[in-house]
PDB file of C-alpha atoms in Angstrom:
ATOM      1  CA  MET A  22      52.317 -55.504 -36.309  1.00 45.00           C
ATOM      2  CA  SER A  23      49.653 -55.303 -33.632  1.00 47.00           C
ATOM      3  CA  GLY A  24      49.247 -53.033 -30.629  1.00 50.00           C
ATOM      4  CA  ALA A  25      48.054 -54.032 -27.166  1.00 53.00           C
ATOM      5  CA  SER A  26      44.461 -53.902 -28.383  1.00 56.00           C
ATOM      6  CA  GLY A  27      45.194 -56.257 -31.254  1.00 58.00           C
ATOM      7  CA  ALA A  28      44.605 -53.532 -33.869  1.00 62.00           C
ATOM      8  CA  LYS A  29      47.112 -53.338 -36.676  1.00 69.00           C
ATOM      9  CA  ALA A  30      49.342 -50.258 -36.663  1.00 66.00           C
ATOM     10  CA  ARG A  31      49.436 -48.297 -39.894  1.00 60.00           C
ATOM     11  CA  LEU A  32      52.821 -47.092 -41.139  1.00 56.00           C
ATOM     12  CA  VAL A  33      52.561 -43.435 -42.161  1.00 50.00           C
ATOM     13  CA  THR A  34      54.954 -42.498 -44.960  1.00 61.00           C
ATOM     14  CA  ASP A  35      53.334 -39.345 -46.364  1.00 74.00           C
ATOM     15  CA  ILE A  36      55.251 -36.343 -44.979  1.00 68.00           C
ATOM     16  CA  ARG A  37      52.132 -34.166 -45.306  1.00 71.00           C
ATOM     17  CA  GLU A  38      50.166 -36.555 -43.100  1.00 71.00           C
ATOM     18  CA  ILE A  39      52.986 -36.670 -40.565  1.00 64.00           C
ATOM     19  CA  PHE A  40      53.226 -32.866 -40.581  1.00 67.00           C
ATOM     20  CA  ALA A  41      49.463 -32.396 -40.188  1.00 74.00           C
ATOM     21  CA  THR A  42      49.522 -34.326 -36.911  1.00 68.00           C
ATOM     22  CA  LEU A  43      52.830 -32.940 -35.632  1.00 66.00           C
ATOM     23  CA  GLU A  44      52.739 -30.993 -32.389  1.00 78.00           C
ATOM     24  CA  ALA A  45      55.853 -28.843 -32.148  1.00 69.00           C
ATOM     25  CA  PRO A  46      57.337 -29.022 -28.654  1.00 70.00           C
ATOM     26  CA  GLY A  47      57.327 -25.976 -26.381  1.00 72.00           C
ATOM     27  CA  GLU A  48      57.756 -22.654 -28.106  1.00 72.00           C
ATOM     28  CA  LEU A  49      58.949 -24.118 -31.400  1.00 65.00           C
ATOM     29  CA  ARG A  50      57.256 -23.329 -34.701  1.00 74.00           C
ATOM     30  CA  ALA A  51      57.101 -26.008 -37.411  1.00 67.00           C
ATOM     31  CA  GLU A  52      56.894 -25.542 -41.183  1.00 61.00           C
ATOM     32  CA  LEU A  53      56.942 -27.994 -44.064  1.00 66.00           C
ATOM     33  CA  LEU A  54      59.293 -26.671 -46.757  1.00 69.00           C
ATOM     34  CA  ARG A  55      59.786 -28.763 -49.887  1.00 69.00           C
ATOM     35  CA  GLY A  56      59.276 -32.021 -48.011  1.00 68.00           C
ATOM     36  CA  GLU A  57      61.453 -31.065 -45.031  1.00 71.00           C
ATOM     37  CA  ILE A  58      60.049 -30.314 -41.580  1.00 70.00           C
ATOM     38  CA  VAL A  59      61.794 -27.203 -40.234  1.00 70.00           C
ATOM     39  CA  MET A  60      61.453 -26.176 -36.591  1.00 69.00           C
ATOM     40  CA  THR A  61      62.507 -22.775 -35.318  1.00 72.00           C
ATOM     41  CA  GLY A  62      62.489 -21.058 -31.961  1.00 73.00           C
ATOM     42  CA  GLY A  63      60.201 -18.207 -31.048  1.00 75.00           C
ATOM     43  CA  PRO A  64      60.908 -14.743 -32.429  1.00 81.00           C
ATOM     44  CA  ASP A  65      62.574 -11.927 -30.512  1.00 88.00           C
ATOM     45  CA  TRP A  66      61.016  -8.584 -29.522  1.00 92.00           C
ATOM     46  CA  THR A  67      62.389  -6.677 -32.547  1.00 96.00           C
ATOM     47  CA  HIS A  68      60.902  -9.279 -34.886  1.00 94.00           C
ATOM     48  CA  ASN A  69      57.494  -9.139 -33.199  1.00 93.00           C
ATOM     49  CA  MET A  70      57.415  -5.331 -33.209  1.00 97.00           C
ATOM     50  CA  ILE A  71      58.159  -5.228 -36.948  1.00 98.00           C
ATOM     51  CA  VAL A  72      55.302  -7.660 -37.615  1.00 97.00           C
ATOM     52  CA  THR A  73      53.009  -5.558 -35.385  1.00 97.00           C
ATOM     53  CA  ARG A  74      53.978  -2.314 -37.154  1.00 98.00           C
ATOM     54  CA  VAL A  75      53.299  -3.848 -40.572  1.00 98.00           C
ATOM     55  CA  ARG A  76      49.992  -5.384 -39.433  1.00 98.00           C
ATOM     56  CA  ASN A  77      48.855  -2.026 -38.028  1.00 98.00           C
ATOM     57  CA  GLN A  78      49.400  -0.337 -41.413  1.00 98.00           C
ATOM     58  CA  VAL A  79      47.315  -2.839 -43.401  1.00 98.00           C
ATOM     59  CA  PRO A  80      43.878  -1.287 -44.118  1.00 97.00           C
ATOM     60  CA  GLN A  81      41.663  -3.680 -42.170  1.00 96.00           C
ATOM     61  CA  ASN A  82      38.474  -2.452 -43.804  1.00 96.00           C
ATOM     62  CA  ARG A  83      39.557  -4.472 -46.868  1.00 96.00           C
ATOM     63  CA  TRP A  84      42.249  -6.916 -45.694  1.00 97.00           C
ATOM     64  CA  TYR A  85      42.777  -9.466 -42.919  1.00 96.00           C
ATOM     65  CA  PRO A  86      46.381  -9.350 -41.619  1.00 97.00           C
ATOM     66  CA  VAL A  87      46.829 -12.696 -39.831  1.00 95.00           C
ATOM     67  CA  ALA A  88      49.849 -14.103 -37.986  1.00 91.00           C
ATOM     68  CA  THR A  89      50.792 -17.778 -37.593  1.00 81.00           C
ATOM     69  CA  GLN A  90      48.656 -19.020 -40.482  1.00 91.00           C
ATOM     70  CA  ASP A  91      49.696 -22.095 -42.474  1.00 91.00           C
ATOM     71  CA  ILE A  92      49.666 -21.742 -46.263  1.00 94.00           C
ATOM     72  CA  ALA A  93      48.975 -24.465 -48.865  1.00 92.00           C
ATOM     73  CA  ILE A  94      51.190 -24.175 -51.929  1.00 92.00           C
ATOM     74  CA  PRO A  95      49.675 -25.911 -54.993  1.00 89.00           C
ATOM     75  CA  GLY A  96      52.077 -28.393 -56.576  1.00 88.00           C
ATOM     76  CA  GLU A  97      54.518 -28.193 -53.655  1.00 87.00           C
ATOM     77  CA  VAL A  98      55.164 -30.391 -50.628  1.00 81.00           C
ATOM     78  CA  SER A  99      55.236 -27.216 -48.555  1.00 79.00           C
ATOM     79  CA  GLU A 100      53.114 -25.720 -45.802  1.00 84.00           C
ATOM     80  CA  PRO A 101      54.976 -22.597 -44.705  1.00 89.00           C
ATOM     81  CA  GLN A 102      53.823 -20.383 -41.854  1.00 90.00           C
ATOM     82  CA  PRO A 103      54.759 -16.791 -42.741  1.00 95.00           C
ATOM     83  CA  ASP A 104      55.158 -14.164 -40.055  1.00 94.00           C
ATOM     84  CA  LEU A 105      52.157 -12.324 -41.515  1.00 97.00           C
ATOM     85  CA  VAL A 106      49.560 -13.296 -44.113  1.00 97.00           C
ATOM     86  CA  VAL A 107      47.372 -10.649 -45.744  1.00 98.00           C
ATOM     87  CA  ILE A 108      44.114 -11.852 -47.290  1.00 96.00           C
ATOM     88  CA  GLU A 109      41.429  -9.741 -48.948  1.00 96.00           C
ATOM     89  CA  HIS A 110      37.993  -9.964 -47.336  1.00 96.00           C
ATOM     90  CA  GLY A 111      36.026 -12.718 -49.074  1.00 94.00           C
ATOM     91  CA  ALA A 112      39.062 -14.437 -50.643  1.00 94.00           C
ATOM     92  CA  PHE A 113      38.965 -17.354 -48.177  1.00 91.00           C
ATOM     93  CA  ASP A 114      36.167 -18.705 -45.997  1.00 85.00           C
ATOM     94  CA  GLY A 115      38.400 -19.859 -43.151  1.00 76.00           C
ATOM     95  CA  ARG A 116      37.231 -23.469 -42.814  1.00 78.00           C
ATOM     96  CA  SER A 117      40.672 -25.052 -43.002  1.00 81.00           C
ATOM     97  CA  ARG A 118      44.008 -25.034 -41.233  1.00 84.00           C
ATOM     98  CA  LEU A 119      45.559 -24.198 -44.596  1.00 91.00           C
ATOM     99  CA  VAL A 120      44.915 -21.045 -46.606  1.00 94.00           C
ATOM    100  CA  PRO A 121      45.528 -21.635 -50.335  1.00 94.00           C
ATOM    101  CA  ALA A 122      48.425 -19.455 -51.519  1.00 95.00           C
ATOM    102  CA  PRO A 123      46.370 -18.032 -54.428  1.00 93.00           C
ATOM    103  CA  ALA A 124      43.900 -16.577 -51.852  1.00 95.00           C
ATOM    104  CA  THR A 125      46.644 -14.459 -50.291  1.00 97.00           C
ATOM    105  CA  THR A 126      47.631 -10.960 -51.359  1.00 97.00           C
ATOM    106  CA  LEU A 127      50.883 -10.543 -49.425  1.00 98.00           C
ATOM    107  CA  LEU A 128      53.119 -12.747 -47.311  1.00 98.00           C
ATOM    108  CA  LEU A 129      55.679 -11.284 -44.898  1.00 98.00           C
ATOM    109  CA  GLU A 130      58.795 -12.861 -43.446  1.00 96.00           C
ATOM    110  CA  VAL A 131      61.043 -11.091 -40.949  1.00 96.00           C
ATOM    111  CA  VAL A 132      64.581 -12.458 -41.115  1.00 96.00           C
ATOM    112  CA  SER A 133      65.927 -14.071 -37.944  1.00 91.00           C
ATOM    113  CA  LYS A 134      69.425 -15.300 -37.070  1.00 88.00           C
ATOM    114  CA  THR A 135      68.763 -18.672 -38.659  1.00 86.00           C
ATOM    115  CA  SER A 136      66.255 -17.877 -41.426  1.00 88.00           C
ATOM    116  CA  LYS A 137      68.126 -15.620 -43.883  1.00 93.00           C
ATOM    117  CA  HIS A 138      68.700 -18.253 -46.586  1.00 92.00           C
ATOM    118  CA  ARG A 139      65.270 -19.804 -46.040  1.00 90.00           C
ATOM    119  CA  ASP A 140      63.516 -16.406 -46.340  1.00 93.00           C
ATOM    120  CA  HIS A 141      65.557 -15.032 -49.263  1.00 96.00           C
ATOM    121  CA  VAL A 142      65.937 -18.215 -51.325  1.00 95.00           C
ATOM    122  CA  THR A 143      63.738 -21.167 -50.334  1.00 94.00           C
ATOM    123  CA  LYS A 144      60.535 -19.297 -49.449  1.00 93.00           C
ATOM    124  CA  ARG A 145      61.024 -16.852 -52.320  1.00 97.00           C
ATOM    125  CA  SER A 146      60.828 -19.779 -54.728  1.00 96.00           C
ATOM    126  CA  ILE A 147      58.014 -21.515 -52.827  1.00 95.00           C
ATOM    127  CA  TYR A 148      55.846 -18.368 -52.669  1.00 96.00           C
ATOM    128  CA  ALA A 149      56.470 -17.584 -56.352  1.00 97.00           C
ATOM    129  CA  ALA A 150      55.496 -21.179 -57.239  1.00 96.00           C
ATOM    130  CA  GLY A 151      52.299 -20.643 -55.226  1.00 96.00           C
ATOM    131  CA  GLN A 152      51.559 -17.486 -57.247  1.00 96.00           C
ATOM    132  CA  VAL A 153      51.567 -15.267 -54.142  1.00 97.00           C
ATOM    133  CA  PRO A 154      51.212 -11.772 -55.660  1.00 97.00           C
ATOM    134  CA  ALA A 155      53.533  -9.987 -53.224  1.00 98.00           C
ATOM    135  CA  TYR A 156      56.225 -11.267 -50.864  1.00 98.00           C
ATOM    136  CA  LEU A 157      57.869  -8.848 -48.424  1.00 98.00           C
ATOM    137  CA  ILE A 158      61.121  -9.780 -46.674  1.00 98.00           C
ATOM    138  CA  ILE A 159      62.120  -7.485 -43.821  1.00 98.00           C
ATOM    139  CA  ASP A 160      65.691  -7.891 -42.585  1.00 98.00           C
ATOM    140  CA  PRO A 161      66.440  -6.159 -39.259  1.00 97.00           C
ATOM    141  CA  TYR A 162      70.133  -7.168 -39.543  1.00 96.00           C
ATOM    142  CA  ALA A 163      70.609  -5.389 -42.878  1.00 97.00           C
ATOM    143  CA  ALA A 164      67.918  -2.737 -42.149  1.00 97.00           C
ATOM    144  CA  THR A 165      66.280  -3.445 -45.515  1.00 98.00           C
ATOM    145  CA  CYS A 166      62.932  -4.440 -46.982  1.00 98.00           C
ATOM    146  CA  VAL A 167      62.731  -6.471 -50.187  1.00 98.00           C
ATOM    147  CA  LEU A 168      59.367  -6.456 -51.968  1.00 98.00           C
ATOM    148  CA  LEU A 169      58.934  -9.164 -54.588  1.00 98.00           C
ATOM    149  CA  THR A 170      56.042  -9.057 -57.068  1.00 98.00           C
ATOM    150  CA  GLU A 171      54.936 -10.661 -60.341  1.00 98.00           C
ATOM    151  CA  PRO A 172      55.451 -14.383 -59.590  1.00 97.00           C
ATOM    152  CA  ARG A 173      56.273 -16.726 -62.452  1.00 97.00           C
ATOM    153  CA  GLY A 174      57.328 -20.315 -62.980  1.00 95.00           C
ATOM    154  CA  SER A 175      56.893 -23.467 -60.950  1.00 94.00           C
ATOM    155  CA  GLY A 176      58.862 -25.647 -58.589  1.00 92.00           C
ATOM    156  CA  GLU A 177      62.355 -24.657 -57.533  1.00 92.00           C
ATOM    157  CA  ALA A 178      62.762 -22.531 -60.692  1.00 95.00           C
ATOM    158  CA  ALA A 179      59.871 -20.245 -59.714  1.00 96.00           C
ATOM    159  CA  ASP A 180      60.781 -16.642 -58.949  1.00 98.00           C
ATOM    160  CA  TYR A 181      59.492 -13.084 -58.967  1.00 98.00           C
ATOM    161  CA  ARG A 182      60.047 -10.762 -61.937  1.00 98.00           C
ATOM    162  CA  THR A 183      60.167  -7.596 -59.857  1.00 98.00           C
ATOM    163  CA  GLU A 184      62.371  -6.944 -56.829  1.00 98.00           C
ATOM    164  CA  ARG A 185      62.443  -3.613 -54.979  1.00 98.00           C
ATOM    165  CA  THR A 186      64.835  -3.067 -52.083  1.00 98.00           C
ATOM    166  CA  SER A 187      64.325  -0.206 -49.608  1.00 98.00           C
ATOM    167  CA  GLU A 188      66.309   0.808 -46.563  1.00 98.00           C
ATOM    168  CA  PHE A 189      64.634   1.252 -43.190  1.00 98.00           C
ATOM    169  CA  GLY A 190      63.323   4.800 -43.029  1.00 98.00           C
ATOM    170  CA  GLU A 191      62.221   4.789 -46.682  1.00 98.00           C
ATOM    171  CA  PRO A 192      58.574   4.062 -47.485  1.00 98.00           C
ATOM    172  CA  VAL A 193      57.862   0.795 -49.289  1.00 98.00           C
ATOM    173  CA  PRO A 194      55.108   1.196 -51.888  1.00 98.00           C
ATOM    174  CA  ILE A 195      52.971  -1.958 -51.759  1.00 98.00           C
ATOM    175  CA  GLY A 196      50.678  -1.616 -54.763  1.00 96.00           C
ATOM    176  CA  ALA A 197      48.803  -4.830 -53.964  1.00 95.00           C
ATOM    177  CA  LEU A 198      47.519  -3.184 -50.757  1.00 97.00           C
ATOM    178  CA  GLY A 199      47.444   0.391 -52.007  1.00 96.00           C
ATOM    179  CA  ILE A 200      49.771   1.602 -49.232  1.00 97.00           C
ATOM    180  CA  ASP A 201      53.195   3.100 -48.707  1.00 98.00           C
ATOM    181  CA  LEU A 202      54.570   1.101 -45.786  1.00 98.00           C
ATOM    182  CA  ASP A 203      56.234   3.331 -43.175  1.00 98.00           C
ATOM    183  CA  THR A 204      59.479   1.657 -42.092  1.00 98.00           C
ATOM    184  CA  SER A 205      60.832   4.510 -39.972  1.00 97.00           C
ATOM    185  CA  GLU A 206      60.111   2.749 -36.663  1.00 97.00           C
ATOM    186  CA  PHE A 207      61.423  -0.710 -37.616  1.00 98.00           C
ATOM    187  CA  GLY A 208      64.055  -1.859 -35.116  1.00 95.00           C
ATOM    188  CA  THR A 209      67.430  -3.213 -36.137  1.00 94.00           C
ATOM    189  CA  LEU A 210      69.656  -5.957 -34.785  1.00 92.00           C
ATOM    190  CA  PRO A 211      73.465  -6.142 -34.884  1.00 91.00           C
ATOM    191  CA  ALA A 212      74.689  -7.965 -37.987  1.00 82.00           C
ATOM    192  CA  GLY A 213      76.796 -10.419 -35.965  1.00 68.00           C
ATOM    193  CA  ALA A 214      73.971 -11.351 -33.580  1.00 58.00           C
TER     194      ALA A 214
END
């Protein structure tokens, strides 16, 4: 097959290569999760305020709390983009679009209308497989925070040994960051929304 210039077109079959050159249309966000490209709409105000309130509590003299950062998961065909990535100063030099999962300290996902299963099941397994030390899921529909620590295993069987659930208003002790996360100002959304 030749183009107008006579050059042969190259058929791209590697999903990672396709994803790396993908430009999500408009306000959509794209992630590669176990070989599947997933596009989602932009977050709502409650979601963004929760991310902001968490980011503001991360001690920035030791940690970089970064939004919209793609993560490389070793051994996985996945490049998720968590709502917040926390990286210790010096753990990553920042010369790539992808931060290796082992360089992260904590990943945060705030549940949206369409992401509950993805956040609680798919990403839980992906982040555990990537040996992410702490994964925090904040659910404004259930008004809960789930902190997962001690990753083990690989592939779809990977999981976290420790799971701690807190209700909004209760502090969430995040040992990896040395903080008790204040959740008292996290907004909620109606369960049927």
